[in-house]
CSV table of C-alpha atoms and ligand atoms in Angstrom, one decimal:
chain,number,residue,atom,x,y,z
E,1,MET,CA,72.3,-3.8,38.3
E,2,LYS,CA,71.7,-0.1,38.3
E,3,ALA,CA,68.0,0.8,38.7
E,4,SER,CA,66.4,2.1,35.5
E,5,LYS,CA,65.3,5.6,35.5
E,6,GLU,CA,61.5,5.9,35.7
E,7,ILE,CA,59.5,7.8,33.1
E,8,GLY,CA,55.9,8.6,34.0
E,9,VAL,CA,53.3,8.2,31.2
E,10,GLY,CA,49.8,9.9,31.3
E,11,LEU,CA,47.2,8.6,29.0
E,12,ILE,CA,44.2,10.7,27.9
E,13,GLY,CA,41.5,8.6,26.3
E,14,PHE,CA,40.7,5.1,27.6
E,15,GLY,CA,38.9,3.8,24.5
E,16,THR,CA,39.8,1.0,22.2
E,17,VAL,CA,43.4,2.0,21.5
E,18,GLY,CA,43.9,3.5,25.0
E,19,ALA,CA,43.0,0.1,26.6
E,20,GLY,CA,45.4,-1.6,24.1
E,21,VAL,CA,48.2,0.8,25.2
E,22,VAL,CA,47.6,0.0,28.9
E,23,GLU,CA,47.7,-3.7,28.0
E,24,ALA,CA,50.9,-3.4,25.9
E,25,LEU,CA,52.7,-1.4,28.6
E,26,ALA,CA,51.7,-4.0,31.2
E,27,LYS,CA,52.4,-7.1,29.1
E,28,ASN,CA,55.8,-6.0,27.7
E,29,CYS,CA,57.1,-3.8,30.6
E,30,GLY,CA,60.1,-6.1,31.1
E,31,LEU,CA,60.9,-6.1,27.5
E,32,LEU,CA,60.5,-2.4,27.2
E,33,GLU,CA,62.8,-1.9,30.2
E,34,ARG,CA,65.5,-4.1,28.8
E,35,ARG,CA,65.4,-2.4,25.4
E,36,THR,CA,65.1,1.2,26.5
E,37,GLY,CA,67.0,1.0,29.8
E,38,LEU,CA,64.1,3.0,31.2
E,39,LYS,CA,61.0,2.1,33.3
E,40,LEU,CA,57.9,3.3,31.5
E,41,GLU,CA,55.3,3.7,34.2
E,42,LEU,CA,51.7,4.4,33.6
E,43,LYS,CA,50.8,7.1,36.2
E,44,LYS,CA,47.4,8.4,35.2
E,45,ILE,CA,44.5,7.7,32.8
E,46,ALA,CA,42.0,10.3,32.0
E,47,ASP,CA,38.6,9.6,30.4
E,48,ILE,CA,35.1,11.0,30.8
E,49,ASP,CA,33.7,7.5,31.3
E,50,LEU,CA,35.4,5.9,34.4
E,51,GLU,CA,33.0,3.0,34.8
E,52,ARG,CA,32.9,1.1,31.5
E,53,ASP,CA,34.7,-2.2,31.4
E,54,ARG,CA,37.5,-2.1,28.8
E,55,GLY,CA,38.6,-5.7,29.4
E,56,VAL,CA,41.8,-4.5,31.1
E,57,LYS,CA,42.5,-4.2,34.8
E,58,VAL,CA,43.9,-0.9,36.2
E,59,GLU,CA,44.2,0.5,39.7
E,60,ARG,CA,41.2,2.7,40.4
E,61,SER,CA,43.6,5.4,41.8
E,62,LEU,CA,45.1,5.8,38.3
E,63,LEU,CA,41.8,7.0,36.8
E,64,THR,CA,40.7,10.7,36.6
E,65,SER,CA,38.1,12.5,34.6
E,66,ASP,CA,40.3,15.6,34.7
E,67,ALA,CA,42.8,15.5,31.8
E,68,MET,CA,44.2,18.9,32.5
E,69,SER,CA,45.2,17.8,35.9
E,70,LEU,CA,46.8,14.7,34.4
E,71,ILE,CA,48.9,16.9,32.2
E,72,ASP,CA,49.9,19.1,35.2
E,73,ASP,CA,50.7,16.1,37.3
E,74,LYS,CA,54.5,16.1,38.2
E,75,ALA,CA,54.6,12.3,37.9
E,76,VAL,CA,53.6,12.5,34.3
E,77,ASP,CA,56.5,13.1,32.0
E,78,ILE,CA,54.9,12.1,28.7
E,79,VAL,CA,51.4,12.8,27.6
E,80,VAL,CA,49.6,10.3,25.3
E,81,GLU,CA,46.5,11.8,23.6
E,82,LEU,CA,44.1,9.2,22.3
E,83,ILE,CA,40.7,10.9,22.4
E,84,GLY,CA,40.7,12.0,18.8
E,85,GLY,CA,38.9,15.0,17.3
E,86,THR,CA,40.1,18.4,16.6
E,87,THR,CA,38.8,20.5,19.5
E,88,ILE,CA,39.5,19.5,23.0
E,89,ALA,CA,42.3,17.2,22.0
E,90,LYS,CA,44.0,20.2,20.6
E,91,ASP,CA,43.7,22.1,23.9
E,92,PHE,CA,45.2,19.1,25.8
E,93,ILE,CA,48.1,18.8,23.4
E,94,LEU,CA,48.9,22.5,23.4
E,95,HIS,CA,48.7,22.6,27.2
E,96,ALA,CA,51.1,19.6,27.4
E,97,LEU,CA,53.5,21.1,25.0
E,98,ALA,CA,53.4,24.4,26.9
E,99,LYS,CA,54.3,22.4,30.0
E,100,LYS,CA,57.3,21.2,27.9
E,101,LYS,CA,56.0,17.6,28.1
E,102,PRO,CA,56.5,15.5,24.9
E,103,VAL,CA,53.2,14.4,23.4
E,104,VAL,CA,52.4,11.1,21.7
E,105,THR,CA,49.2,11.2,19.6
E,106,ALA,CA,47.3,9.0,17.0
E,107,ASN,CA,45.2,12.0,16.0
E,108,LYS,CA,45.6,12.3,12.2
E,109,ALA,CA,42.7,14.7,11.9
E,110,LEU,CA,44.2,17.2,14.3
E,111,LEU,CA,47.6,17.0,12.7
E,112,ALA,CA,46.3,17.3,9.1
E,113,GLU,CA,44.1,20.3,10.1
E,114,HIS,CA,46.2,22.0,12.8
E,115,GLY,CA,49.6,20.6,12.3
E,116,ALA,CA,51.3,23.9,11.6
E,117,GLU,CA,50.2,25.3,15.0
E,118,ILE,CA,50.9,22.1,16.9
E,119,PHE,CA,54.4,21.7,15.5
E,120,ALA,CA,55.2,25.3,16.1
E,121,ALA,CA,54.1,24.9,19.7
E,122,ALA,CA,56.4,21.9,20.1
E,123,GLU,CA,59.3,23.8,18.6
E,124,GLU,CA,58.7,26.9,20.7
E,125,ASN,CA,58.7,24.8,23.9
E,126,ASN,CA,61.7,22.8,22.8
E,127,THR,CA,59.8,19.5,23.1
E,128,ASP,CA,58.6,16.7,20.9
E,129,ILE,CA,55.4,15.5,19.3
E,130,PHE,CA,55.3,11.8,18.0
E,131,PHE,CA,52.6,10.6,15.7
E,132,GLU,CA,53.6,7.2,14.4
E,133,ALA,CA,50.1,5.9,15.1
E,134,SER,CA,48.5,8.6,13.1
E,135,VAL,CA,49.1,6.8,9.8
E,136,GLY,CA,48.9,3.2,8.9
E,137,GLY,CA,48.1,1.9,12.5
E,138,GLY,CA,50.9,-0.6,13.4
E,139,ILE,CA,53.1,0.0,10.4
E,140,PRO,CA,56.1,2.2,11.2
E,141,ILE,CA,55.7,4.3,8.1
E,142,VAL,CA,56.4,7.7,9.7
E,143,ARG,CA,59.7,6.5,11.0
E,144,SER,CA,60.5,4.9,7.6
E,145,LEU,CA,59.8,8.1,5.7
E,146,THR,CA,61.6,10.4,8.1
E,147,LYS,CA,64.5,8.1,9.1
E,148,GLY,CA,65.0,5.0,7.0
E,149,LEU,CA,64.4,6.9,3.7
E,150,VAL,CA,65.9,10.2,4.7
E,151,ALA,CA,68.5,9.9,1.9
E,152,ASN,CA,65.9,9.8,-0.8
E,153,ASN,CA,63.9,12.2,-2.9
E,154,ILE,CA,60.4,10.7,-2.8
E,155,GLY,CA,59.0,10.1,-6.2
E,156,GLY,CA,55.7,8.8,-5.1
E,157,ILE,CA,53.6,7.1,-2.4
E,158,HIS,CA,50.6,4.9,-3.0
E,159,GLY,CA,48.8,3.9,0.1
E,160,ILE,CA,45.9,1.8,1.2
E,161,LEU,CA,45.4,3.7,4.5
E,162,ASN,CA,42.0,3.0,5.8
E,163,GLY,CA,41.3,-0.4,7.3
E,164,THR,CA,37.6,0.1,7.4
E,165,CYS,CA,37.4,0.9,3.7
E,166,ASN,CA,39.8,-1.9,2.7
E,167,TYR,CA,37.7,-4.3,4.9
E,168,ILE,CA,34.5,-3.2,3.1
E,169,LEU,CA,35.9,-3.5,-0.3
E,170,THR,CA,37.5,-6.9,0.4
E,171,ARG,CA,34.1,-8.2,1.7
E,172,MET,CA,32.3,-6.8,-1.3
E,173,THR,CA,34.9,-8.2,-3.8
E,174,GLU,CA,35.4,-11.6,-2.2
E,175,ASP,CA,32.0,-12.5,-0.7
E,176,GLY,CA,29.6,-10.3,-2.7
E,177,THR,CA,28.6,-8.6,0.6
E,178,GLY,CA,26.6,-5.4,0.4
E,179,PHE,CA,28.2,-2.1,1.5
E,180,ASP,CA,26.1,-1.6,4.7
E,181,GLU,CA,26.7,-5.2,6.0
E,182,ALA,CA,30.4,-4.9,5.3
E,183,LEU,CA,30.6,-1.5,7.1
E,184,ASP,CA,28.8,-3.0,10.1
E,185,GLY,CA,31.4,-5.8,10.3
E,186,ALA,CA,34.3,-3.3,10.3
E,187,GLN,CA,32.6,-1.2,13.0
E,188,LYS,CA,32.0,-4.3,15.1
E,189,ALA,CA,35.6,-5.3,14.8
E,190,GLY,CA,36.6,-1.8,16.1
E,191,TYR,CA,38.3,-0.5,12.9
E,192,ALA,CA,36.0,2.3,12.1
E,193,GLU,CA,36.3,5.9,13.5
E,194,ALA,CA,33.6,7.1,15.9
E,195,ASP,CA,32.0,8.8,13.0
E,196,PRO,CA,32.4,6.2,10.1
E,197,SER,CA,31.6,8.8,7.5
E,198,LEU,CA,35.3,9.9,8.0
E,199,ASP,CA,36.3,6.5,6.8
E,200,ILE,CA,33.9,5.9,4.0
E,201,ASP,CA,34.0,9.4,2.6
E,202,GLY,CA,37.7,9.3,2.3
E,203,TYR,CA,38.6,12.0,4.9
E,204,ASP,CA,40.5,9.7,7.3
E,205,THR,CA,42.6,8.6,4.3
E,206,ALA,CA,43.1,12.2,3.3
E,207,HIS,CA,44.2,13.1,6.8
E,208,LYS,CA,46.9,10.4,6.6
E,209,ALA,CA,47.8,11.5,3.0
E,210,ALA,CA,48.2,15.1,4.2
E,211,ILE,CA,50.7,13.9,7.0
E,212,LEU,CA,52.6,11.6,4.5
E,213,ALA,CA,52.8,14.3,1.9
E,214,SER,CA,54.0,16.9,4.4
E,215,LEU,CA,56.7,14.4,5.6
E,216,ALA,CA,57.8,13.5,2.1
E,217,TYR,CA,58.0,16.9,0.7
E,218,GLY,CA,58.8,19.1,3.7
E,219,PHE,CA,55.9,21.6,3.5
E,220,ASN,CA,52.5,21.9,5.1
E,221,VAL,CA,50.0,20.2,2.7
E,222,PRO,CA,46.6,21.6,3.7
E,223,MET,CA,43.5,19.4,3.6
E,224,SER,CA,42.0,22.0,1.2
E,225,ASP,CA,44.5,21.0,-1.4
E,226,ILE,CA,43.6,17.3,-1.4
E,227,GLN,CA,41.2,15.9,-3.9
E,228,VAL,CA,39.0,13.6,-1.8
E,229,GLU,CA,36.5,11.0,-3.0
E,230,GLY,CA,35.4,8.0,-0.8
E,231,ILE,CA,33.7,4.7,-1.3
E,232,ARG,CA,30.2,5.6,-0.1
E,233,GLY,CA,27.6,4.2,-2.5
E,234,LEU,CA,30.2,2.2,-4.5
E,235,ALA,CA,28.1,-0.3,-6.6
E,236,CYS,CA,28.7,-4.0,-6.5
E,237,ASP,CA,28.4,-3.7,-10.4
E,238,ASP,CA,31.6,-1.7,-10.5
E,239,ILE,CA,33.4,-4.2,-8.4
E,240,ARG,CA,32.3,-6.9,-10.8
E,241,TYR,CA,33.1,-5.0,-14.0
E,242,ALA,CA,36.5,-4.2,-12.7
E,243,LYS,CA,37.2,-7.8,-11.9
E,244,ASP,CA,36.1,-8.8,-15.4
E,245,LEU,CA,38.6,-6.3,-16.8
E,246,GLY,CA,41.4,-7.6,-14.6
E,247,TYR,CA,41.3,-5.0,-11.8
E,248,ARG,CA,40.5,-4.7,-8.1
E,249,ILE,CA,39.0,-1.6,-6.6
E,250,LYS,CA,40.9,-0.1,-3.7
E,251,LEU,CA,40.6,3.3,-1.9
E,252,LEU,CA,44.0,4.8,-2.6
E,253,ALA,CA,46.0,7.8,-1.3
E,254,VAL,CA,48.2,8.9,-4.1
E,255,ILE,CA,51.0,11.3,-3.5
E,256,LYS,CA,53.5,12.0,-6.3
E,257,GLU,CA,55.9,14.5,-7.5
E,258,ASP,CA,56.3,15.4,-11.2
E,259,GLY,CA,58.1,18.4,-12.6
E,260,GLY,CA,58.1,20.1,-9.2
E,261,MET,CA,54.4,19.8,-8.8
E,262,ILE,CA,53.0,17.5,-6.0
E,263,GLU,CA,49.8,15.6,-6.7
E,264,VAL,CA,47.8,14.6,-3.5
E,265,ARG,CA,44.5,12.8,-3.9
E,266,VAL,CA,42.3,10.1,-2.4
E,267,ASN,CA,40.0,8.1,-4.6
E,268,PRO,CA,38.7,4.7,-5.3
E,269,ALA,CA,40.8,3.3,-8.1
E,270,LEU,CA,41.1,0.3,-10.3
E,271,ILE,CA,44.5,-1.4,-9.8
E,272,PRO,CA,45.7,-4.4,-11.8
E,273,SER,CA,44.7,-7.6,-10.0
E,274,ASN,CA,48.3,-8.8,-10.2
E,275,HIS,CA,49.7,-5.7,-8.5
E,276,THR,CA,51.0,-6.2,-4.9
E,277,LEU,CA,48.5,-3.7,-3.5
E,278,ALA,CA,45.6,-5.7,-5.0
E,279,SER,CA,46.3,-8.5,-2.6
E,280,VAL,CA,46.1,-6.3,0.5
E,281,GLY,CA,42.9,-7.5,2.1
E,282,GLY,CA,40.7,-7.0,5.1
E,283,ALA,CA,41.7,-4.2,7.5
E,284,TYR,CA,45.3,-4.4,6.4
E,285,ASN,CA,47.1,-1.2,5.1
E,286,ALA,CA,50.0,-1.0,2.7
E,287,VAL,CA,52.2,1.8,1.6
E,288,LEU,CA,54.3,1.7,-1.5
E,289,VAL,CA,57.1,4.4,-1.4
E,290,ASN,CA,59.4,5.1,-4.3
E,291,GLY,CA,62.7,6.8,-3.4
E,292,ASP,CA,65.3,8.0,-6.0
E,293,ILE,CA,68.1,6.1,-4.2
E,294,VAL,CA,66.3,3.1,-2.8
E,295,GLY,CA,63.8,2.4,-5.5
E,296,GLU,CA,60.5,0.8,-4.5
E,297,THR,CA,59.8,-0.1,-0.9
E,298,LEU,CA,56.6,-1.6,0.6
E,299,TYR,CA,55.2,-1.4,4.1
E,300,TYR,CA,52.4,-3.7,5.1
E,301,GLY,CA,50.5,-4.4,8.4
E,302,MET,CA,47.3,-3.8,10.3
E,303,GLY,CA,46.2,-0.3,9.8
E,304,ALA,CA,43.6,-0.1,12.5
E,305,GLY,CA,42.5,-1.8,15.7
E,306,ARG,CA,43.4,-1.9,19.4
E,307,TYR,CA,46.7,-3.7,19.4
E,308,PRO,CA,48.4,-2.6,16.1
E,309,THR,CA,47.7,1.1,17.0
E,310,ALA,CA,48.9,0.4,20.5
E,311,SER,CA,52.1,-1.0,19.2
E,312,ALA,CA,52.8,2.3,17.3
E,313,VAL,CA,51.8,4.4,20.3
E,314,VAL,CA,54.1,2.5,22.7
E,315,GLY,CA,56.9,2.7,20.2
E,316,ASP,CA,56.5,6.5,20.4
E,317,VAL,CA,56.4,6.5,24.1
E,318,ALA,CA,59.7,4.7,24.1
E,319,ASP,CA,61.2,7.3,21.7
E,320,ALA,CA,59.8,10.1,23.8
E,321,ALA,CA,61.2,8.5,27.0
E,322,TRP,CA,64.7,8.2,25.3
E,323,ALA,CA,64.6,11.8,24.3
E,324,LEU,CA,63.7,12.9,27.8
E,325,ALA,CA,66.3,10.6,29.5
E,326,PHE,CA,69.2,11.2,27.2
E,327,GLY,CA,68.4,14.7,25.9
E,328,SER,CA,68.2,13.9,22.3
E,329,HIS,CA,65.3,15.6,20.6
E,330,GLU,CA,63.4,13.8,17.9
E,331,ARG,CA,61.5,16.7,16.4
E,332,MET,CA,60.9,16.0,12.8
E,333,LEU,CA,58.8,19.0,11.9
E,334,PRO,CA,57.3,18.2,8.5
E,335,ILE,CA,56.4,21.8,7.8
E,336,ARG,CA,59.6,23.6,8.3
E,337,TRP,CA,62.2,22.1,6.1
E,338,PRO,CA,64.3,24.8,4.6
E,339,GLY,CA,63.2,25.3,1.0
E,340,GLY,CA,60.1,23.2,1.6
E,341,ASN,CA,57.4,25.1,-0.2
E,342,GLY,CA,56.2,22.7,-3.0
E,343,ARG,CA,53.2,23.4,-5.3
E,344,ILE,CA,50.2,21.2,-5.4
E,345,ARG,CA,48.9,20.2,-8.8
E,346,ASP,CA,45.5,21.5,-9.6
E,347,ALA,CA,42.9,18.7,-9.4
E,348,GLY,CA,41.7,19.4,-13.0
E,349,MET,CA,45.2,18.8,-14.3
E,350,ILE,CA,45.5,15.2,-13.0
E,351,GLU,CA,46.1,12.9,-15.9
E,352,SER,CA,45.1,9.2,-15.8
E,353,ARG,CA,43.3,6.4,-17.5
E,354,TYR,CA,39.6,6.2,-16.6
E,355,TYR,CA,37.0,3.6,-16.1
E,356,LEU,CA,33.5,4.9,-17.1
E,357,ARG,CA,30.2,3.1,-16.5
E,358,MET,CA,27.4,4.6,-18.4
E,359,SER,CA,23.8,3.8,-18.6
E,360,LEU,CA,22.8,4.1,-22.3
E,361,LEU,CA,19.9,3.2,-24.4
E,362,ASP,CA,20.6,0.1,-26.4
E,363,LYS,CA,20.0,1.3,-29.9
E,364,PRO,CA,22.1,2.0,-33.0
E,365,GLY,CA,24.3,5.1,-33.2
E,366,ILE,CA,24.3,5.8,-29.4
E,367,LEU,CA,27.9,4.7,-28.9
E,368,ALA,CA,29.1,6.7,-31.9
E,369,ARG,CA,27.6,9.9,-30.3
E,370,ILE,CA,29.4,9.2,-27.0
E,371,CYS,CA,32.7,8.6,-28.9
E,372,THR,CA,32.2,11.9,-30.8
E,373,VAL,CA,31.9,13.9,-27.5
E,374,LEU,CA,34.9,12.1,-25.9
E,375,GLY,CA,36.9,12.5,-29.2
E,376,GLU,CA,36.1,16.3,-29.3
E,377,LYS,CA,37.6,16.6,-25.8
E,378,GLY,CA,40.7,14.7,-27.0
E,379,ILE,CA,39.8,11.6,-25.0
E,380,SER,CA,40.8,8.4,-26.6
E,381,ILE,CA,38.9,5.1,-26.0
E,382,ALA,CA,40.9,2.0,-25.2
E,383,SER,CA,38.0,-0.5,-24.9
E,384,VAL,CA,34.2,-0.8,-24.6
E,385,LEU,CA,32.4,-3.5,-22.7
E,386,GLN,CA,28.7,-4.1,-23.0
E,387,GLN,CA,27.6,-7.4,-21.4
E,388,ASP,CA,23.8,-6.9,-21.5
E,389,THR,CA,21.7,-6.4,-24.6
E,390,ARG,CA,18.2,-5.2,-24.2
E,391,ALA,CA,17.1,-3.4,-27.3
E,392,GLY,CA,15.4,-0.1,-26.6
E,393,GLU,CA,16.2,-0.2,-22.9
E,394,TYR,CA,19.0,1.3,-20.7
E,395,VAL,CA,22.0,-1.0,-20.3
E,396,PRO,CA,25.4,-0.5,-18.6
E,397,VAL,CA,28.2,0.2,-21.0
E,398,VAL,CA,31.8,0.3,-19.6
E,399,ILE,CA,34.4,2.4,-21.4
E,400,VAL,CA,38.1,2.3,-20.6
E,401,THR,CA,40.0,5.4,-21.8
E,402,HIS,CA,43.6,6.1,-22.6
E,403,LYS,CA,45.2,8.8,-20.4
E,404,ALA,CA,43.0,11.8,-20.1
E,405,ILE,CA,43.2,15.2,-18.4
E,406,GLU,CA,40.6,15.2,-15.6
E,407,SER,CA,39.1,18.6,-16.4
E,408,ARG,CA,38.5,17.5,-20.0
E,409,LEU,CA,36.9,14.3,-18.9
E,410,ALA,CA,34.7,16.2,-16.4
E,411,SER,CA,33.5,18.6,-19.2
E,412,ALA,CA,32.8,15.6,-21.6
E,413,LEU,CA,30.8,13.8,-18.9
E,414,SER,CA,28.7,16.8,-18.1
E,415,GLU,CA,27.8,17.0,-21.7
E,416,ILE,CA,27.1,13.3,-22.0
E,417,ASP,CA,25.0,13.0,-18.8
E,418,GLU,CA,22.6,15.6,-20.2
E,419,MET,CA,21.9,13.6,-23.4
E,420,ASP,CA,18.4,12.1,-23.7
E,421,PHE,CA,19.6,8.5,-24.3
E,422,VAL,CA,21.6,8.5,-21.0
E,423,GLY,CA,19.7,6.9,-18.2
E,424,SER,CA,21.7,8.0,-15.1
E,425,SER,CA,24.9,9.9,-14.4
E,426,THR,CA,28.1,8.2,-15.4
E,427,THR,CA,30.3,6.5,-12.8
E,428,ARG,CA,33.9,7.3,-13.3
E,429,MET,CA,37.0,5.9,-11.6
E,430,ILE,CA,40.7,6.4,-12.0
E,431,ILE,CA,42.8,3.4,-13.3
E,432,GLU,CA,46.0,3.6,-11.3
E,433,ASP,CA,49.1,2.8,-13.3
E,434,PHE,CA,51.6,3.5,-10.5
E,435,GLY,CA,53.7,5.7,-12.8
T,1,HSE,N1,39.3,4.2,11.1
T,1,HSE,C1,40.7,4.0,10.8
T,1,HSE,C2,40.7,2.9,9.8
T,1,HSE,C3,41.5,3.7,12.0
T,1,HSE,O1,39.7,2.3,9.5
T,1,HSE,O2,41.8,2.7,9.2
T,1,HSE,C4,42.9,3.9,11.9
T,1,HSE,O3,43.2,5.3,11.5
């Protein structure tokens, strides 16, 4: 048998996912060679910490603390960047691309914030950047959107894209666990970002939404155009009321096109308990994509963690190796489709049904005054739920609205929250109808 051509891999970042990549390459090297016809050889690993035990054995000679020398190393054909962050990781990636070496990255923050520059550098240097692991962990959603669904105009994407938040919401919903304890569990399991506020404040999901929206609509969707709300401080009460009303609360990325305008937002949302996405539990992610030819498609899998993310990274390494060995470039540059210059819908113009939890004095005439303010702004009430009665005291009152324009609701709530019979500011959440 002809010996397989060898392709050298250099790994920058020997953390949770990096160690998973080392393991996956070692465990499935035979399989990868049979499937690709290439020998994917790990040549170097760069990290600032060369001592910590990652639970995986590597030759000491592979380790270096100098990532730039790894990139320059002639034995390294493909550079894998897994350090995350938007500063030094960017320098490494740009340096690798300048050396005409294809890059594989899981760095959604970097692509969401500096994608335009990075994709331009790849194009200029006639090389590739692969980023399957940046969205949805082990789910091949980037390939699905750019290849499997290439024949489709994308009507909408609804995604549960953050394993940490989904884990937290699942624990809170199913076990009544408090927010902090649930976050602690997600961190211990290795799902959370180094800075977990990226997860719980919604920015990790927004980074992924920016990438998916750019891929779906062919223009650069900047982070500043995305409406972002996370799950920090979400009250157990809201989870309970949502359940009583027949909903589950999920942190959703919503990307949809309507009349030439693209809506991109991240927010906790009430979704019907019998909707497929409601049953996505723990650190699992799911993405529902609607295409005009295919209809609805669903992608599900582990969205975070060592092995699922490693699976996506090694898949990209295989693609990069193919492109190098057989000269076929993979560049799917989301920001340079001809004619790709969509317009983002203004956040205030978003229209949806809303869940409102108010704290109101329990006495006659109060609800009528709330209804008047909402009515004056053209907001119609679908139902009202008041479970506690404590005459003369503040009690929670939950109102479900018909479809309302966000800016009108915001203006009604700022008026309502100033009223002297309102105990604390109103909690509001979108009810997602998947339209
Ligand atoms: N912190 C992320 C999550 C990891 O929880 O989903 C994958 O991007």
